[in-house]
PDB file of C-alpha atoms in Angstrom:
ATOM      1  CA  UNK R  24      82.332 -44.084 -25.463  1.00 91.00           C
ATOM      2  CA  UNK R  25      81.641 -45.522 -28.984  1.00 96.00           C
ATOM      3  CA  UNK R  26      78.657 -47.712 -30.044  1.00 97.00           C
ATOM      4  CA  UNK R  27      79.392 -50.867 -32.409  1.00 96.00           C
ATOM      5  CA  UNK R  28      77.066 -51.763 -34.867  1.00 96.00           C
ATOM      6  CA  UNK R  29      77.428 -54.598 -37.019  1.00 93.00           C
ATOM      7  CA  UNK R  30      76.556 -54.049 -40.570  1.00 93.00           C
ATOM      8  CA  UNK R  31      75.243 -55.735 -43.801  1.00 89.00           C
ATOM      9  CA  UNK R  32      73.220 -54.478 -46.455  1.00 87.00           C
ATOM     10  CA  UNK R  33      70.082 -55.711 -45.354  1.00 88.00           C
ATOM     11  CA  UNK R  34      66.349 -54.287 -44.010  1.00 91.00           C
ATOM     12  CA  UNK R  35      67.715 -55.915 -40.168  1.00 91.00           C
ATOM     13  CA  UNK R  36      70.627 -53.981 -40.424  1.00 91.00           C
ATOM     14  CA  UNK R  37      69.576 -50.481 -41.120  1.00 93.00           C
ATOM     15  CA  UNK R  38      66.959 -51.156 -38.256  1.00 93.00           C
ATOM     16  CA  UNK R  39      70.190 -51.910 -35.633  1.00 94.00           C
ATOM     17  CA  UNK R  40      71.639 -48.685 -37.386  1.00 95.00           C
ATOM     18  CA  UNK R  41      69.061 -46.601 -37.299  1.00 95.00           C
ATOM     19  CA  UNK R  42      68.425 -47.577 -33.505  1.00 95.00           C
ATOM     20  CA  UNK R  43      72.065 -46.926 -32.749  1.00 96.00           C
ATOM     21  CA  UNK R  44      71.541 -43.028 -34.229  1.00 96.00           C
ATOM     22  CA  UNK R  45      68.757 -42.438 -32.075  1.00 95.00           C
ATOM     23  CA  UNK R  46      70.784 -43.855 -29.304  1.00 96.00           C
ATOM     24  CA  UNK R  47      73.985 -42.240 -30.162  1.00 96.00           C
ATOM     25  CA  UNK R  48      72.213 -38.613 -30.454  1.00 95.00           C
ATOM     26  CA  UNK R  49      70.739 -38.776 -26.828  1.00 95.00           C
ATOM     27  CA  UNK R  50      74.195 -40.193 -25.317  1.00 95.00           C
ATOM     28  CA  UNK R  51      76.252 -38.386 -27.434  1.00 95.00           C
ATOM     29  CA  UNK R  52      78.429 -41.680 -28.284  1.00 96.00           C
ATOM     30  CA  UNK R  53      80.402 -42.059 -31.538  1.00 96.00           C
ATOM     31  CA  UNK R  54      79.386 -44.352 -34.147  1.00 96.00           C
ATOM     32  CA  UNK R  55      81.623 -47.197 -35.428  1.00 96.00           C
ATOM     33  CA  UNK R  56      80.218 -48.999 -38.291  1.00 96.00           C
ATOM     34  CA  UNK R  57      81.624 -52.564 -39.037  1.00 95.00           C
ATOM     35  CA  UNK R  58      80.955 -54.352 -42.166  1.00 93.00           C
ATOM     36  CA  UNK R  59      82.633 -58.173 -41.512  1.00 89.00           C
ATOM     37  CA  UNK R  60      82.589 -61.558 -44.174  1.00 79.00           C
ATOM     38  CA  UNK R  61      85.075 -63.862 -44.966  1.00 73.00           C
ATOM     39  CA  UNK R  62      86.421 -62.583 -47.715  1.00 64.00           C
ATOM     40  CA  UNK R  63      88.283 -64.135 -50.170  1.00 52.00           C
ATOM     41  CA  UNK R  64      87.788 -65.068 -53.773  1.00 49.00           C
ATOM     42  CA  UNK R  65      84.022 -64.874 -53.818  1.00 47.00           C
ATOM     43  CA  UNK R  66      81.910 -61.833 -53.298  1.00 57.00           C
ATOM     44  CA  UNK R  67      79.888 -62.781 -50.113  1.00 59.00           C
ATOM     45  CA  UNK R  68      76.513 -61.276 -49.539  1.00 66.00           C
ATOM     46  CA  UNK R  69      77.180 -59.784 -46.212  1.00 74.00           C
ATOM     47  CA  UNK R  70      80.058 -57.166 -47.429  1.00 85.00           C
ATOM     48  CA  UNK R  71      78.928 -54.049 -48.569  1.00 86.00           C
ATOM     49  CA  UNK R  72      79.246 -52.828 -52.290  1.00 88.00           C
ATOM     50  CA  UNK R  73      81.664 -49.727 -53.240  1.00 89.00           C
ATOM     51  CA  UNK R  74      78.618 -47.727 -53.915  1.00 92.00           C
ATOM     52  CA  UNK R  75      76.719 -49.062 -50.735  1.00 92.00           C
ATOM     53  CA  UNK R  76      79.784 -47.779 -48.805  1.00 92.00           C
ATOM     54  CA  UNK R  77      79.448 -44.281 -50.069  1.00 93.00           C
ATOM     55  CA  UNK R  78      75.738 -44.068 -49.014  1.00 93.00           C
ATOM     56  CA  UNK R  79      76.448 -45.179 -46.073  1.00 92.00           C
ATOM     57  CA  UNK R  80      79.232 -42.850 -45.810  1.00 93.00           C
ATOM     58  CA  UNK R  81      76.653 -40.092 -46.817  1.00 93.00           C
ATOM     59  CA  UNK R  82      74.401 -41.216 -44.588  1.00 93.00           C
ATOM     60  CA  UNK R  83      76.584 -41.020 -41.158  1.00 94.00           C
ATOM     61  CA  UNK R  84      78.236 -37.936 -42.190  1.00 94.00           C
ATOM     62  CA  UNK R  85      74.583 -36.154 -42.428  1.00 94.00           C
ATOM     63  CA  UNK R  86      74.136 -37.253 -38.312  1.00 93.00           C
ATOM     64  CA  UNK R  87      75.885 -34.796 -37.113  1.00 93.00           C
ATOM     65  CA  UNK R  88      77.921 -37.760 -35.289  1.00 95.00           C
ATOM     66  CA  UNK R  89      81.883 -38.509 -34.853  1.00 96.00           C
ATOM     67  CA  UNK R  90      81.055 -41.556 -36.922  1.00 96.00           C
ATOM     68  CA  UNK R  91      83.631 -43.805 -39.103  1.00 95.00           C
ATOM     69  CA  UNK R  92      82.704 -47.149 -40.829  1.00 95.00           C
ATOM     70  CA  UNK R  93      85.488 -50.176 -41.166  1.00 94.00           C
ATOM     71  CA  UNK R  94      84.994 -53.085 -43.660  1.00 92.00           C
ATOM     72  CA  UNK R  95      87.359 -56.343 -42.529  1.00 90.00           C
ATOM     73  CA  UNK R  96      86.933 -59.090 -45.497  1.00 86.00           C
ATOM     74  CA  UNK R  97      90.341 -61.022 -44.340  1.00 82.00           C
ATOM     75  CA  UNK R  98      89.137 -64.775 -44.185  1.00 82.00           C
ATOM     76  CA  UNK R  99      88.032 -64.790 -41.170  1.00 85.00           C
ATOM     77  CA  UNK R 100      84.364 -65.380 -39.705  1.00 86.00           C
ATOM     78  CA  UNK R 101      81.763 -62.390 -38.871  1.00 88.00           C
ATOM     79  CA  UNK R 102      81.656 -63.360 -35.103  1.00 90.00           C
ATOM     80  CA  UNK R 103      85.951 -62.840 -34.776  1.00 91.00           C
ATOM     81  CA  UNK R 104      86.355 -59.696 -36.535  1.00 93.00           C
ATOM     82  CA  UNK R 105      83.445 -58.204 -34.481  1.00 93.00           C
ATOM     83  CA  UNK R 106      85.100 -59.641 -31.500  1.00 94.00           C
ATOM     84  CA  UNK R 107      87.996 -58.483 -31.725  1.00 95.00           C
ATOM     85  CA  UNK R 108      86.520 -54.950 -32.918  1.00 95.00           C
ATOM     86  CA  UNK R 109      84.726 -54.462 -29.534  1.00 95.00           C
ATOM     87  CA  UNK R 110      87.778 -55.866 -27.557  1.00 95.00           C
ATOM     88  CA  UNK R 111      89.505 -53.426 -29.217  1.00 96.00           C
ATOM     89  CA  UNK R 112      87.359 -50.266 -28.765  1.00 96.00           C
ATOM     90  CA  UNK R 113      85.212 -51.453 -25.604  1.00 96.00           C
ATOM     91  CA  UNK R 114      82.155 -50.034 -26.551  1.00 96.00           C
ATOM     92  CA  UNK R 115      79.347 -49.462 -24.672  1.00 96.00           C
ATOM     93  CA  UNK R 116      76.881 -51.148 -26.629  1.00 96.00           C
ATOM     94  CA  UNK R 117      76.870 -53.729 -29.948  1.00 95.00           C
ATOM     95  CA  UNK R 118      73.685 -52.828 -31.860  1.00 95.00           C
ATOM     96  CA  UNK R 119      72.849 -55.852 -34.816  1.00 92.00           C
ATOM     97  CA  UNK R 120      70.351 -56.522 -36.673  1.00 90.00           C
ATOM     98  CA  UNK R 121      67.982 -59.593 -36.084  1.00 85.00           C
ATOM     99  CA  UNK R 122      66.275 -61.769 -38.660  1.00 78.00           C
ATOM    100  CA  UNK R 123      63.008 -63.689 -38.089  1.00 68.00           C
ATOM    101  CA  UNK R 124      64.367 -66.777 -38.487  1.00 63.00           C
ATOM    102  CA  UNK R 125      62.633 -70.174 -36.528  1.00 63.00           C
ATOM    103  CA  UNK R 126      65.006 -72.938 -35.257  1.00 65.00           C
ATOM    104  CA  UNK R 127      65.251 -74.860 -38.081  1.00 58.00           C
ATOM    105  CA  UNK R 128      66.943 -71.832 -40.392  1.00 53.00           C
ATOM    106  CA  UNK R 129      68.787 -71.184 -37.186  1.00 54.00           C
ATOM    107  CA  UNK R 130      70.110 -74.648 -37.967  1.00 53.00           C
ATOM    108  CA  UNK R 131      70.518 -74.810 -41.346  1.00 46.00           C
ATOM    109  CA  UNK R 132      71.561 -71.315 -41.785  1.00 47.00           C
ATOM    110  CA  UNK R 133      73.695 -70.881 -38.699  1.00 55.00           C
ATOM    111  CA  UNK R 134      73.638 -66.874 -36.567  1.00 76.00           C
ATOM    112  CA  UNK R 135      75.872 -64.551 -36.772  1.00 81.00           C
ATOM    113  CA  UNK R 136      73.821 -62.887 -34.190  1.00 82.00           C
ATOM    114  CA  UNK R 137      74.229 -65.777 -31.889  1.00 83.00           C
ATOM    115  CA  UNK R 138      77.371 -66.146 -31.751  1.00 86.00           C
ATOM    116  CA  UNK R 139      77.729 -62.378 -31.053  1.00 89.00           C
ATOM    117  CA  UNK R 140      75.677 -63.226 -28.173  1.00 86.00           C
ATOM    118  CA  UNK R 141      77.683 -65.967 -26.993  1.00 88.00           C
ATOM    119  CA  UNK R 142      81.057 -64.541 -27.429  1.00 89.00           C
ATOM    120  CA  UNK R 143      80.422 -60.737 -26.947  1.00 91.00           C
ATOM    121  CA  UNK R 144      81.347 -59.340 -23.083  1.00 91.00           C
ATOM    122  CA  UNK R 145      79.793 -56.349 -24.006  1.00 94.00           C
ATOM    123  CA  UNK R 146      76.004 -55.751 -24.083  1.00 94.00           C
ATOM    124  CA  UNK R 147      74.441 -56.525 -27.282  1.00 93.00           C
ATOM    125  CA  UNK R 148      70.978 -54.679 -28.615  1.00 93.00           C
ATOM    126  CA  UNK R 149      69.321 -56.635 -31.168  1.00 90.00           C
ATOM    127  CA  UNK R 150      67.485 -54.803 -33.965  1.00 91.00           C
ATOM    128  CA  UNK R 151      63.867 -56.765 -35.647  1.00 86.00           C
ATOM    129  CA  UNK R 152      63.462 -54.776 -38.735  1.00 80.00           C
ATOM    130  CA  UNK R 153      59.862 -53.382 -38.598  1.00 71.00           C
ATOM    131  CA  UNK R 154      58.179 -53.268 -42.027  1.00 61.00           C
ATOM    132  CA  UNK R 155      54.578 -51.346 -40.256  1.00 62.00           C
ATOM    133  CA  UNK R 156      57.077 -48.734 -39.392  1.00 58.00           C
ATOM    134  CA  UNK R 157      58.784 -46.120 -41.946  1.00 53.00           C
ATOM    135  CA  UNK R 158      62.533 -44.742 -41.751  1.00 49.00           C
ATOM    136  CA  UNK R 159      63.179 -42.831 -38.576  1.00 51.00           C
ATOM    137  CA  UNK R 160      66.558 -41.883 -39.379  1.00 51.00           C
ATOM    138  CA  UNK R 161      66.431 -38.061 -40.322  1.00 49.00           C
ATOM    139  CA  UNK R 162      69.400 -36.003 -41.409  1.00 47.00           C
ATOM    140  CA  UNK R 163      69.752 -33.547 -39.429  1.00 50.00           C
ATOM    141  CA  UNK R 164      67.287 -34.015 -36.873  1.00 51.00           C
ATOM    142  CA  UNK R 165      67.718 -31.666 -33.269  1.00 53.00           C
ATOM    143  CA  UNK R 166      68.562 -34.521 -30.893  1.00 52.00           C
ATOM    144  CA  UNK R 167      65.773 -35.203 -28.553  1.00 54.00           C
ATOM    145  CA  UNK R 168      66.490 -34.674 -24.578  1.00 53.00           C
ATOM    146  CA  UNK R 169      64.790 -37.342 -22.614  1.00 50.00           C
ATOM    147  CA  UNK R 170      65.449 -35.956 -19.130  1.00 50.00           C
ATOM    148  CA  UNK R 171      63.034 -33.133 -20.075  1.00 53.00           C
ATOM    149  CA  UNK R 172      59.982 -35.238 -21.001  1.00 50.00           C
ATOM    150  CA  UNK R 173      57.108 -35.261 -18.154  1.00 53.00           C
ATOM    151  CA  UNK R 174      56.690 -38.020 -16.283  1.00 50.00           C
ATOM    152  CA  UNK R 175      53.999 -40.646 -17.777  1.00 49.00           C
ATOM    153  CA  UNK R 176      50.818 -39.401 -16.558  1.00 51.00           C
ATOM    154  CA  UNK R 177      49.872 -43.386 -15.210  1.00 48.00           C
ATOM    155  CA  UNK R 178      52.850 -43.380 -12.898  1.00 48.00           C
ATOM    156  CA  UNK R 179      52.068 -39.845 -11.652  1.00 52.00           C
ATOM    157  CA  UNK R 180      48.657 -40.511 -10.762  1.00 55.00           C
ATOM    158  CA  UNK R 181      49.727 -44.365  -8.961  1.00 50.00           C
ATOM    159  CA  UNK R 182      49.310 -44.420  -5.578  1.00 53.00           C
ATOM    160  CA  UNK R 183      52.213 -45.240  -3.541  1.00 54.00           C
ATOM    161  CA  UNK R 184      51.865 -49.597  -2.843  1.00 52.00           C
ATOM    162  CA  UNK R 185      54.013 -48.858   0.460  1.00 53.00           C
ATOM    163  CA  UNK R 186      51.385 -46.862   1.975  1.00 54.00           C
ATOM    164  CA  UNK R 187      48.298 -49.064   4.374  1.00 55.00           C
ATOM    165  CA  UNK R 188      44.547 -47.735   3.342  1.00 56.00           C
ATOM    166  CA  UNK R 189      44.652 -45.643   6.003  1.00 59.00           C
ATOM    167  CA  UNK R 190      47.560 -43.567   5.319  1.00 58.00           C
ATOM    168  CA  UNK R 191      50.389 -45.255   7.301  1.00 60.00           C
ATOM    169  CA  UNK R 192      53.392 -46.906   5.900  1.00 56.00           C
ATOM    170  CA  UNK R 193      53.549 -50.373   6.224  1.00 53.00           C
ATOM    171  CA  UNK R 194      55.690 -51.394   3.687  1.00 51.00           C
ATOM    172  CA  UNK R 195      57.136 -55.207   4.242  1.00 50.00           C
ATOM    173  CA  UNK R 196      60.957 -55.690   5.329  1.00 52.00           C
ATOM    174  CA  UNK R 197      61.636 -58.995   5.291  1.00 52.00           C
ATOM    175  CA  UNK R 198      62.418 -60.474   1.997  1.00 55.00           C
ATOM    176  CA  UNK R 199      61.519 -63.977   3.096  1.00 54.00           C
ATOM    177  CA  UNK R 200      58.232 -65.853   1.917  1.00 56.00           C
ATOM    178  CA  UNK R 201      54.798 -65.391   4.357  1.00 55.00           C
ATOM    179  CA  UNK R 202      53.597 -68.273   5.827  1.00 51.00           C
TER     180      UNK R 202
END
C-alpha cells in the first residue's frame, strides 16, 4: 500500500509529512509525495521551488522508504489532481497538512483541505503543525515496533466493568435502554 501526502512548502505541511514517515516506518507503506497548484503563467505559492524539490528529494531518500514525489502544475485545482492521484494509486491513507484558520478565512480564503475531505473516498489524516514541538523526522532512525511496547500500566491495573462486586459476571445483554 502507498500513503498520499499532499504537499506545499509550508510549517502544516512538513507536520502531515513528517506524520506520514512515522506512519510509513511502522506499516512499512511507500511514500508518494504530491505537490498540486494551478499552474500556469504565474508562480503560485503552493508549488514547490527547484531547490525545495531537491531537499525534499534529500530528505525522503534519507528514510530508508520506497518514496517518489510528483509535482502536477497543469491548470487544474489542488482538490482534482489529488483526486485523481488517490483514485489512481488507492492509498491507504491521505496525510495533509491543516492550518488554523477560523470560519471567516475559511471563507475568504477557501480549503484545500476541505475539499479533500469532501471529495476524497479514502481516509484523510489531517496534520496541525505544532510550533511547542521540534522536528521528529530523523534520517535514519531504526523504525519503532509498536506491537512490542507493554501494555499502559492504567489499563493493566483496571478492573474488569463486566465483573459484579462479588466476583460474578453480570455483564448486561440487552442493548436496549433500562427503565
Amino acid at each position: 500500500m502507498t500513503i498520499l501526502v499532499g504537499y506545499t512548502d509550508s510549517k502544516e505541511s512538513k507536520a502531515a509529512l513528517e506524520e506520514a514517515i512515522r506512519i510509513a516506518r511502522l506499516t512499512r507503506e511507500a511514500l508518494l509525495v504530491v505537490n498540486a497548484g494551478p499552474g500556469g503563467e504565474h508562480q503560485h505559492d503552493s508549488m514547490v521551488t527547484e531547490d525545495q524539490q531537491r531537499e525534499l528529494q534529500t530528505l525522503l531518500d534519507s528514510t530508508g522508504l520506497p518514496a517518489e514525489f510528483r509535482q502536477y502544475a497543469r491548470g487544474r485545482s489542488t482538490v482534482d489532481e489529488l483526486k485523481d492521484v488517490a483514485d489512481e494509486v488507492q492509498p491507504s491513507v491521505v496525510v495533509i497538512g491543516l492550518k488554523r484558520r477560523g470560519t471567516f478565512g475559511r471563507f475568504v480564503m477557501g480549503s484545500v483541505s476541505d475539499g479533500l475531505l469532501k471529495e476524497l473516498d479514502q481516509p484523510v489524516l489531517c496534520v496541525k503543525e505544532n510550533p511547542a514541538q521540534t522536528s521528529g523526522v530523523v534520517r535514519d532512525a531504526p523504525s519503532k515496533d509498536i506491537t512490542a511496547a507493554p501494555e499502559p500500566r492504567f489499563l493493566a491495573e483496571a478492573p474488569d466493568i463486566t465483573d459484579a462486586p462479588d466476583g460474578t459476571n453480570s455483564a448486561r445483554t440487552d442493548t436496549g435502554p433500562r427503565r
